[in-house]
mmCIF file of C-alpha atoms in Angstrom:
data_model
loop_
_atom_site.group_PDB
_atom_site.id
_atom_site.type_symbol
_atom_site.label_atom_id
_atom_site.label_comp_id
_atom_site.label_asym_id
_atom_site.label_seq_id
_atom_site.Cartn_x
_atom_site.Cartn_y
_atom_site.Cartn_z
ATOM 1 C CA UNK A 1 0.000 0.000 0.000
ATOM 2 C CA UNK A 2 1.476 3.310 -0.973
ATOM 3 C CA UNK A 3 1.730 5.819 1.162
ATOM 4 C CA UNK A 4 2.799 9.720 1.843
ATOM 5 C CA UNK A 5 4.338 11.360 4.288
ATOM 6 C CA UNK A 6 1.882 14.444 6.113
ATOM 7 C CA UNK A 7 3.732 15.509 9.561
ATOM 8 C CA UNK A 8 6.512 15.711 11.493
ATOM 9 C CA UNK A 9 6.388 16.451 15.133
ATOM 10 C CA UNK A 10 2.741 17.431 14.780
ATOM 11 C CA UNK A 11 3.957 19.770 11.785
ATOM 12 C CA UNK A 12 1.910 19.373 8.816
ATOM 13 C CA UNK A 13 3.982 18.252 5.572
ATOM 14 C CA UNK A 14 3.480 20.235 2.174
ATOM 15 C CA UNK A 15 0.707 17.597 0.656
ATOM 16 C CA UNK A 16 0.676 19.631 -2.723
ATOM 17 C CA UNK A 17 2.654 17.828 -6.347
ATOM 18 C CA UNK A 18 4.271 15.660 -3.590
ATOM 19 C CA UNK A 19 6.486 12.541 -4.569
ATOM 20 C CA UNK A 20 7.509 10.275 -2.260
ATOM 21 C CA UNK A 21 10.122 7.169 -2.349
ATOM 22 C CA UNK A 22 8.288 3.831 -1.853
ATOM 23 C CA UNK A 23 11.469 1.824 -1.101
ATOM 24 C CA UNK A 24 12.250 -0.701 1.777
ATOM 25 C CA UNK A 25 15.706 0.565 2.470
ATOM 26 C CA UNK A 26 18.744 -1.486 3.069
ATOM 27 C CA UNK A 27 18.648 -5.302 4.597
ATOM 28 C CA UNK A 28 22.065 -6.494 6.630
ATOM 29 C CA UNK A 29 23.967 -7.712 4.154
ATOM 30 C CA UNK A 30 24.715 -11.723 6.328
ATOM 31 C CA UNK A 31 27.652 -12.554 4.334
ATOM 32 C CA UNK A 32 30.853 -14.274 5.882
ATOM 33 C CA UNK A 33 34.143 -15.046 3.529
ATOM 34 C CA UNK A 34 35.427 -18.231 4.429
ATOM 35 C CA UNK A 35 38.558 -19.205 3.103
ATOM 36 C CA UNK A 36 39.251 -20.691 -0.379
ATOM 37 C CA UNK A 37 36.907 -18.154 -1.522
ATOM 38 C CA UNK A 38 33.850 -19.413 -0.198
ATOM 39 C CA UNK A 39 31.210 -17.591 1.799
ATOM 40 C CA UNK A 40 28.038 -17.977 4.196
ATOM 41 C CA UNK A 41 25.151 -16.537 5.678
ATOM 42 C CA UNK A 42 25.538 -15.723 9.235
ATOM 43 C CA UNK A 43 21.204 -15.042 9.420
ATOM 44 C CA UNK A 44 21.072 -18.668 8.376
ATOM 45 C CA UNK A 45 17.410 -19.463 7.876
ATOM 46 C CA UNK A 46 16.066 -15.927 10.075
ATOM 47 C CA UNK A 47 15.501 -12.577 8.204
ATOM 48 C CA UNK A 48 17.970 -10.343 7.701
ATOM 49 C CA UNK A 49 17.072 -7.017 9.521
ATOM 50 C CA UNK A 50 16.974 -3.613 7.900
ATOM 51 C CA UNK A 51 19.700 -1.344 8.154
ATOM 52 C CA UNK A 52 18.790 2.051 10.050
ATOM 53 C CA UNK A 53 18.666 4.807 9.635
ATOM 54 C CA UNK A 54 16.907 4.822 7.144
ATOM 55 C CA UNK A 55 16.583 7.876 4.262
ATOM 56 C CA UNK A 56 13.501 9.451 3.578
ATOM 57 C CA UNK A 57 13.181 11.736 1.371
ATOM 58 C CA UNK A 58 9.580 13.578 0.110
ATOM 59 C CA UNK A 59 9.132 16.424 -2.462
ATOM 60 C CA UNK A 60 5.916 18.441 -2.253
ATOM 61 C CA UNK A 61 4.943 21.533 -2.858
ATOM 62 C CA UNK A 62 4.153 24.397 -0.259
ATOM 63 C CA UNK A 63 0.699 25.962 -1.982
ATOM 64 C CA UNK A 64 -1.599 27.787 1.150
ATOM 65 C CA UNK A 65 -5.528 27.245 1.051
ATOM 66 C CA UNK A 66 -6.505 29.064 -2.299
ATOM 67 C CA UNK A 67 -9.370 31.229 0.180
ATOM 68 C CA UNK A 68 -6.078 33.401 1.586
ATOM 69 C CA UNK A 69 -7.444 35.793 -1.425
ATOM 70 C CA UNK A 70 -4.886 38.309 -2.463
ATOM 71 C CA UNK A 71 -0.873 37.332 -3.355
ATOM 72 C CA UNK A 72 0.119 39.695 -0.456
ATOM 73 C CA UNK A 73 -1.478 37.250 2.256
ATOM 74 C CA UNK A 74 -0.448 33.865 0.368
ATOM 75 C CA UNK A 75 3.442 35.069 0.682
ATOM 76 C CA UNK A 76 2.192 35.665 4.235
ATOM 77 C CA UNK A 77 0.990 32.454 4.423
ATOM 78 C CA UNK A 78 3.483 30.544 2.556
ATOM 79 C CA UNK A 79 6.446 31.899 4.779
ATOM 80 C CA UNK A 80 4.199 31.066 7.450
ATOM 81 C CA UNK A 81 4.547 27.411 6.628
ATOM 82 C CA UNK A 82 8.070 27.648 5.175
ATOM 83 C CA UNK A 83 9.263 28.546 8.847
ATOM 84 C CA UNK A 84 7.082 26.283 10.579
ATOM 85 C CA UNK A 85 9.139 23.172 8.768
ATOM 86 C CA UNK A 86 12.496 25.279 9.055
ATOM 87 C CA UNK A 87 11.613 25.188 12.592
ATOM 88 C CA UNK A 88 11.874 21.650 12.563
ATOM 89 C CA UNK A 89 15.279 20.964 11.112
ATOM 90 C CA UNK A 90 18.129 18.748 13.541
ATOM 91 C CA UNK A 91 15.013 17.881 15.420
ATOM 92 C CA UNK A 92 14.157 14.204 16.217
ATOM 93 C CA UNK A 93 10.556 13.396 16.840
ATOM 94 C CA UNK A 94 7.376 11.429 15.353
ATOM 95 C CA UNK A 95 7.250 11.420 11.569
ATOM 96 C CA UNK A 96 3.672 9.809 10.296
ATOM 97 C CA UNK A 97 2.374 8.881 6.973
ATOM 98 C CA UNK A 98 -0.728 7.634 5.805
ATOM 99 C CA UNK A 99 -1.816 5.522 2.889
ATOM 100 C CA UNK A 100 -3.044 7.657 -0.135
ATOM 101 C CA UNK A 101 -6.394 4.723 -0.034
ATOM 102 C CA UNK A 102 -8.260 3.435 2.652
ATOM 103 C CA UNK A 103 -6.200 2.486 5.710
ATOM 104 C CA UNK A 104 -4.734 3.593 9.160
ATOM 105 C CA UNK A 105 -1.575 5.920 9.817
ATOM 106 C CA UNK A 106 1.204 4.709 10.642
ATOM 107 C CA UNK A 107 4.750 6.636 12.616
ATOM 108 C CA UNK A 108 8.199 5.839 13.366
ATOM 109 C CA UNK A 109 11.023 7.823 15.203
ATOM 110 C CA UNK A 110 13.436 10.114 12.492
ATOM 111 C CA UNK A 111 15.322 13.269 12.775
ATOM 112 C CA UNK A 112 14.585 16.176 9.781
ATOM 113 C CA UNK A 113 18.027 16.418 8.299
ATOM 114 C CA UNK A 114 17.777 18.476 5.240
ATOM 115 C CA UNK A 115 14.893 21.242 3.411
ATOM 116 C CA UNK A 116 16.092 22.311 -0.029
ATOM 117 C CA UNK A 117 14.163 24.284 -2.493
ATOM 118 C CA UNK A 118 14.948 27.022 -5.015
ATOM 119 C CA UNK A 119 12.611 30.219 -4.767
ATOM 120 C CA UNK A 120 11.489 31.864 -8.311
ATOM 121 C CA UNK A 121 9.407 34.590 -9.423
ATOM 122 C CA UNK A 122 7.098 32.351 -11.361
ATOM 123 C CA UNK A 123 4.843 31.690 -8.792
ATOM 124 C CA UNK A 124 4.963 33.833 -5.511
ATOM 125 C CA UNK A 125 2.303 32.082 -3.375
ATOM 126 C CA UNK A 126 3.699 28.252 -4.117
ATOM 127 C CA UNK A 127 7.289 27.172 -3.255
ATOM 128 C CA UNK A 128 8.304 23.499 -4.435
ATOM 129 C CA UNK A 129 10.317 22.241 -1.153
ATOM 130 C CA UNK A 130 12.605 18.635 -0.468
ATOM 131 C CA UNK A 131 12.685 17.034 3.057
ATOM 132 C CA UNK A 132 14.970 14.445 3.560
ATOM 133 C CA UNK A 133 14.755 12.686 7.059
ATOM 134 C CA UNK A 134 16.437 9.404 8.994
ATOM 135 C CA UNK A 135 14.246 7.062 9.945
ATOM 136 C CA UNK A 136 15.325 5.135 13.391
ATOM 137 C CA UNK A 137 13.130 2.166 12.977
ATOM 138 C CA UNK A 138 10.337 0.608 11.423
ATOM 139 C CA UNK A 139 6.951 2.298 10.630
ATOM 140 C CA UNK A 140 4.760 1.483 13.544
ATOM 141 C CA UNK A 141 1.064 0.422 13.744
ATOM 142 C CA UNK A 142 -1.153 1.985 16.732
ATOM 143 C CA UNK A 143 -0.405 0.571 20.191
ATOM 144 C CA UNK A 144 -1.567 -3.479 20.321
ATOM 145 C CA UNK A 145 -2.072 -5.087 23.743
ATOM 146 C CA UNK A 146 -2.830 -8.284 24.052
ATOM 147 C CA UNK A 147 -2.922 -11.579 26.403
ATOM 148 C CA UNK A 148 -4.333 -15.178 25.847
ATOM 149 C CA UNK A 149 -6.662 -14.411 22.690
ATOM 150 C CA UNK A 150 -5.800 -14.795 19.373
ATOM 151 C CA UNK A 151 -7.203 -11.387 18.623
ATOM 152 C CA UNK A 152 -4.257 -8.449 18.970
ATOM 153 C CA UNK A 153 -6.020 -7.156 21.944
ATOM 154 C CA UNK A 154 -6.928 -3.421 22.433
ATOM 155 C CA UNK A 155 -5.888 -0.966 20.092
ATOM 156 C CA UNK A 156 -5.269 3.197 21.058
ATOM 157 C CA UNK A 157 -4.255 5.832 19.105
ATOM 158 C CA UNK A 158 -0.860 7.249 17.441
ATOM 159 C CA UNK A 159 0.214 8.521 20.988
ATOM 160 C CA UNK A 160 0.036 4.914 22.202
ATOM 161 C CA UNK A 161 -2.566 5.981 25.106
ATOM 162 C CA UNK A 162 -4.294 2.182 25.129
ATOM 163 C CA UNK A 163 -3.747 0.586 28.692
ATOM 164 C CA UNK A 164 -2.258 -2.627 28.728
ATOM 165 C CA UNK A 165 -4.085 -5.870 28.579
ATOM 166 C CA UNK A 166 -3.594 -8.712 31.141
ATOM 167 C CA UNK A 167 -4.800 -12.212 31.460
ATOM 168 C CA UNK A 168 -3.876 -14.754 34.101
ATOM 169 C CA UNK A 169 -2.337 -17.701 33.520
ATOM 170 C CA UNK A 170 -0.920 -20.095 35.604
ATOM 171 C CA UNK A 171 2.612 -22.349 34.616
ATOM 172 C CA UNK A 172 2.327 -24.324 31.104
ATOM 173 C CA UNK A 173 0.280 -21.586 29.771
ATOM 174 C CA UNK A 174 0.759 -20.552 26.133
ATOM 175 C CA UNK A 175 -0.368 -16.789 25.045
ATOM 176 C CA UNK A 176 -0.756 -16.144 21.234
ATOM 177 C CA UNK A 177 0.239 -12.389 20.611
ATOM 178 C CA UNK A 178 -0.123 -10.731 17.073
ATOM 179 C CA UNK A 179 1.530 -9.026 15.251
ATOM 180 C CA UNK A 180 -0.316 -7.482 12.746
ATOM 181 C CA UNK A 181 2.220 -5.987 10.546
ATOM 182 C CA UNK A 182 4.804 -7.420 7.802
ATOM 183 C CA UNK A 183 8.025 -6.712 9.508
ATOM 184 C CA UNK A 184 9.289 -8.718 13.248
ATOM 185 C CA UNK A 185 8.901 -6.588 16.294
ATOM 186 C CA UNK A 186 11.908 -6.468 18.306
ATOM 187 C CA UNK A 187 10.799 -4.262 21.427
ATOM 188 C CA UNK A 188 7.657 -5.587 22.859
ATOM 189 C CA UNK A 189 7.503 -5.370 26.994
ATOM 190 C CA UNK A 190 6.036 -8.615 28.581
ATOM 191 C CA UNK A 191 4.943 -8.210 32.230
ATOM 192 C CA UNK A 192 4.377 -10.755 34.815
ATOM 193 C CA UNK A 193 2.857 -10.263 38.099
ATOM 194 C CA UNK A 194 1.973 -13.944 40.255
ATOM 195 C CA UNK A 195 -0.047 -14.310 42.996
ATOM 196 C CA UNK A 196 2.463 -16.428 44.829
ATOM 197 C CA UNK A 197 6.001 -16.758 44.961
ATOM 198 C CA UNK A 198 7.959 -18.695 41.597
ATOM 199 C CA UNK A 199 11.100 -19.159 40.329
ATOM 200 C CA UNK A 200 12.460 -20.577 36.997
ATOM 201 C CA UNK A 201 10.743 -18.492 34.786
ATOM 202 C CA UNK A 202 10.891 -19.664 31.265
ATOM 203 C CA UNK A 203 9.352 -17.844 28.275
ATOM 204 C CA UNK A 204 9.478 -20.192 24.652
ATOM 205 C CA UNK A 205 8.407 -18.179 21.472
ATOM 206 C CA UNK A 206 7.367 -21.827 19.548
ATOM 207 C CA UNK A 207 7.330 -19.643 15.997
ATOM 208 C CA UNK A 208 11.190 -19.091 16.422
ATOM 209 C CA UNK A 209 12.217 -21.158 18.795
ATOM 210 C CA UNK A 210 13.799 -18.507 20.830
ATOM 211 C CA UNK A 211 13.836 -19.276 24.935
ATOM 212 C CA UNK A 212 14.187 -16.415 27.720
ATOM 213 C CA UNK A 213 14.723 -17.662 30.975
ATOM 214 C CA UNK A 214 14.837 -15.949 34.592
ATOM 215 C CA UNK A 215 16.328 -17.743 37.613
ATOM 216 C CA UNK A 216 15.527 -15.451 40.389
ATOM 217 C CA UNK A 217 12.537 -15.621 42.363
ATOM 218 C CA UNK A 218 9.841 -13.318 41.713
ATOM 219 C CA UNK A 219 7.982 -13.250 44.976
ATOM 220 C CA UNK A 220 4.254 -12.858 45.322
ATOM 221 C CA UNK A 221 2.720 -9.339 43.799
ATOM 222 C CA UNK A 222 6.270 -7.744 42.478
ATOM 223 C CA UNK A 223 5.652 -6.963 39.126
ATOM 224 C CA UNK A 224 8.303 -8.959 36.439
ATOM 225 C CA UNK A 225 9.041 -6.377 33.334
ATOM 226 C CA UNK A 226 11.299 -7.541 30.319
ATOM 227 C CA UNK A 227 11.616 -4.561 27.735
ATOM 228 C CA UNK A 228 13.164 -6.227 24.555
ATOM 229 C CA UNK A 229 14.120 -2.697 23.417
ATOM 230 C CA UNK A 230 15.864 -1.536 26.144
ATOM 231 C CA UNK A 231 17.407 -4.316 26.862
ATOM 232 C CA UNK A 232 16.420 -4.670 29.938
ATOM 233 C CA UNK A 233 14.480 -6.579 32.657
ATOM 234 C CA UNK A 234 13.563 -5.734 36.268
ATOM 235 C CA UNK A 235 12.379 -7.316 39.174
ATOM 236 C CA UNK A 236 10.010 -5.958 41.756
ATOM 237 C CA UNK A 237 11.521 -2.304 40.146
ATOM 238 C CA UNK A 238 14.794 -3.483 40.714
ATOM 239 C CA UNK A 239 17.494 -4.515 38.205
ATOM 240 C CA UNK A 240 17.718 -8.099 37.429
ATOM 241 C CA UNK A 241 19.206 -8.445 34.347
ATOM 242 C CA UNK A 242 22.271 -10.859 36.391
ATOM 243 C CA UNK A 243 19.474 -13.349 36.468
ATOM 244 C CA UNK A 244 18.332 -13.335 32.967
ATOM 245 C CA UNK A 245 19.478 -15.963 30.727
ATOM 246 C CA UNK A 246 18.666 -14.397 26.680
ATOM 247 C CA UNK A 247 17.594 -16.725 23.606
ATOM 248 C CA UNK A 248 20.417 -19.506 22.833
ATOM 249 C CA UNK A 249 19.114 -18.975 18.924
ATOM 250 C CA UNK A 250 18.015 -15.619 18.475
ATOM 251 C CA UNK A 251 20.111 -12.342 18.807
ATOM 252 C CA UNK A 252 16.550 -10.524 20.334
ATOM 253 C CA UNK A 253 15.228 -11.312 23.148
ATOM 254 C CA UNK A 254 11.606 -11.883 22.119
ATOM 255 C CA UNK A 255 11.541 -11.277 18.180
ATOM 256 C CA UNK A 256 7.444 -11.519 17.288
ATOM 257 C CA UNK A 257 7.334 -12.826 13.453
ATOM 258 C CA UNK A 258 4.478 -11.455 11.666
ATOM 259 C CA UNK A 259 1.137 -13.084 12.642
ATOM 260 C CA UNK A 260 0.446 -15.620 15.559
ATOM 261 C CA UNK A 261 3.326 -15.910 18.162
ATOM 262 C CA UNK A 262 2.496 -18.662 20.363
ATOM 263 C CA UNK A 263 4.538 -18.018 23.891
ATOM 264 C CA UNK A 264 4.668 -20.686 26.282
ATOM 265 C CA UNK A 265 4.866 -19.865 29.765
ATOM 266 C CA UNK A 266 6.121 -21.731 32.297
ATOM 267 C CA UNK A 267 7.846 -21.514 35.732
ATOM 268 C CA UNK A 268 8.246 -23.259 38.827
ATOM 269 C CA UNK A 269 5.699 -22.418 42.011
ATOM 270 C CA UNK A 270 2.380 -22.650 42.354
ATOM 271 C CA UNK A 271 -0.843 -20.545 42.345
ATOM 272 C CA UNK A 272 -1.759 -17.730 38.887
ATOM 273 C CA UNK A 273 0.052 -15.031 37.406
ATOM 274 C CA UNK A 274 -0.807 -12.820 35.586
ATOM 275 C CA UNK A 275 0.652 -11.795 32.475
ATOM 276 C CA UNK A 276 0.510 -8.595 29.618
ATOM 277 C CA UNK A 277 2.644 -8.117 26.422
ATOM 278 C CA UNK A 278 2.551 -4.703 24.779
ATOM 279 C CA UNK A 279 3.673 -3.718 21.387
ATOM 280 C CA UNK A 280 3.474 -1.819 17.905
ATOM 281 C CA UNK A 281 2.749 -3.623 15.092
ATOM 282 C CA UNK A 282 5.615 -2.911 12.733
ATOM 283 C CA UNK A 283 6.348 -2.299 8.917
ATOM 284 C CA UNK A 284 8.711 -1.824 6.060
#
């Protein structure tokens, strides 16, 4: 689905004559010389992921609302608008785009790292302007929450407002999260909060085969929070990561493949727990 850029750090985007790349960017080139001339894949049989940052780069056309009347107020208003996306430049912040059909809008995090243009006395109320950006990571779906259901789970809006979604479990249990997007999401948070004291936390994603284990005890009401994006994982509010034992198979912690992700759940212990993952759905 094609889609155009339309603001940056709540800055609308020209959305006049606008062309826009509809590239994928750059995948990690995996190879590995051997010697003798021969080579392999170090991704092996996983995807390759995409090489940030990424450029973006959108031409458009800075034309104010045709009711401003007279040329004297459209320069007004086109240096108006000209500043307002000056104002912007070095700054990092929320770029979002939205498909040019039916569909939702989509964000990811990018700095504004370049406006060009060339003013002429052709046409003194429009001003033909390029904005390159980086992008930092993937294009992100609205906030998904989910638990046990096959469903993604709640949804919320571009500022990721939606409350987290919990279901209890108890040990053996396997949750299904979604991702709805074409592109694996590397930075989900999984929480975990039981009811009585357990110890040998294990987390399996079956679609990858990756395996997160923790082999401290998490005692009875402290709150268990792995962030795969930061890299980090906490105990009670305290930092745990000493105990942590990351995927023997996968270089991310809990890498969600497009579609189901089946997540077995198991630990040692008795009594519930329960249990919330959060994350955007991502895209190319």
């Amino acid at each position: 689905m094609p889609y155009v850029l339309c603001s940056f750090n709540n800055v609308a985007l020209p959305a006049w004559e606008w062309q826009v790349a509809i590239g994928t960017g750059e995948a990690v080139d995996g190879a590995v010389e051997l010697t003798g001339g021969r080579a392999l894949d170090r991704f092996g049989g996983t995807r390759a992921p995409l090489r940030y940052p990424i450029d973006e780069e959108y031409e458009a056309t800075i034309f104010p609302a045709a009711s401003t009347g007279l040329a004297t107020r459209g320069r007004a208003d086109l240096l108006q608008l000209l500043n307002a996306l000056k104002g912007q430049i070095g700054r990092y912040g929320r770029l979002v785009r939205s498909p040019d059909v039916m569909g939702r809008a989509q964000w990811a995090n990018a700095r504004l790292i370049e406006l060009r243009g060339t003013r002429t006395f052709v046409n003194e109320v429009q001003q033909p302007v390029t904005l390159r950006f980086e992008r930092f990571g993937p294009w992100r779906d609205v906030l998904t929450a989910g638990g046990n259901g096959a469903s993604p789970g709640g949804r919320a809006d571009l500022a990721g407002t939606g409350a987290e979604q919990t279901d209890t479990i108890v040990s053996g249990t396997i949750i299904r999260p979604h991702n709805g997007g074409n592109l694996d999401v590397c930075d989900g948070v999984l929480t975990i909060t039981p009811e009585a004291n357990i110890s040998n936390l294990t987390i399996t994603n079956n679609a990858t085969g990756a395996v997160v284990r923790f082999m401290a005890t998490i005692v009875a009401g402290a709150v268990w929070r792995l962030d795969c994006g930061a890299a980090s994982v906490t105990n009670g509010g305290s930092d745990a990561f000493a105990d942590l034992v990351v995927p023997e198979v996968d270089e991310e912690w809990l890498r969600l493949v497009p579609g189901e992700n089946p997540l077995l759940i198991s630990w040692s212990g008795g009594g519930h727990a329960e249990v919330g993952i959060t994350f955007y759905d991502a895209h190319v």
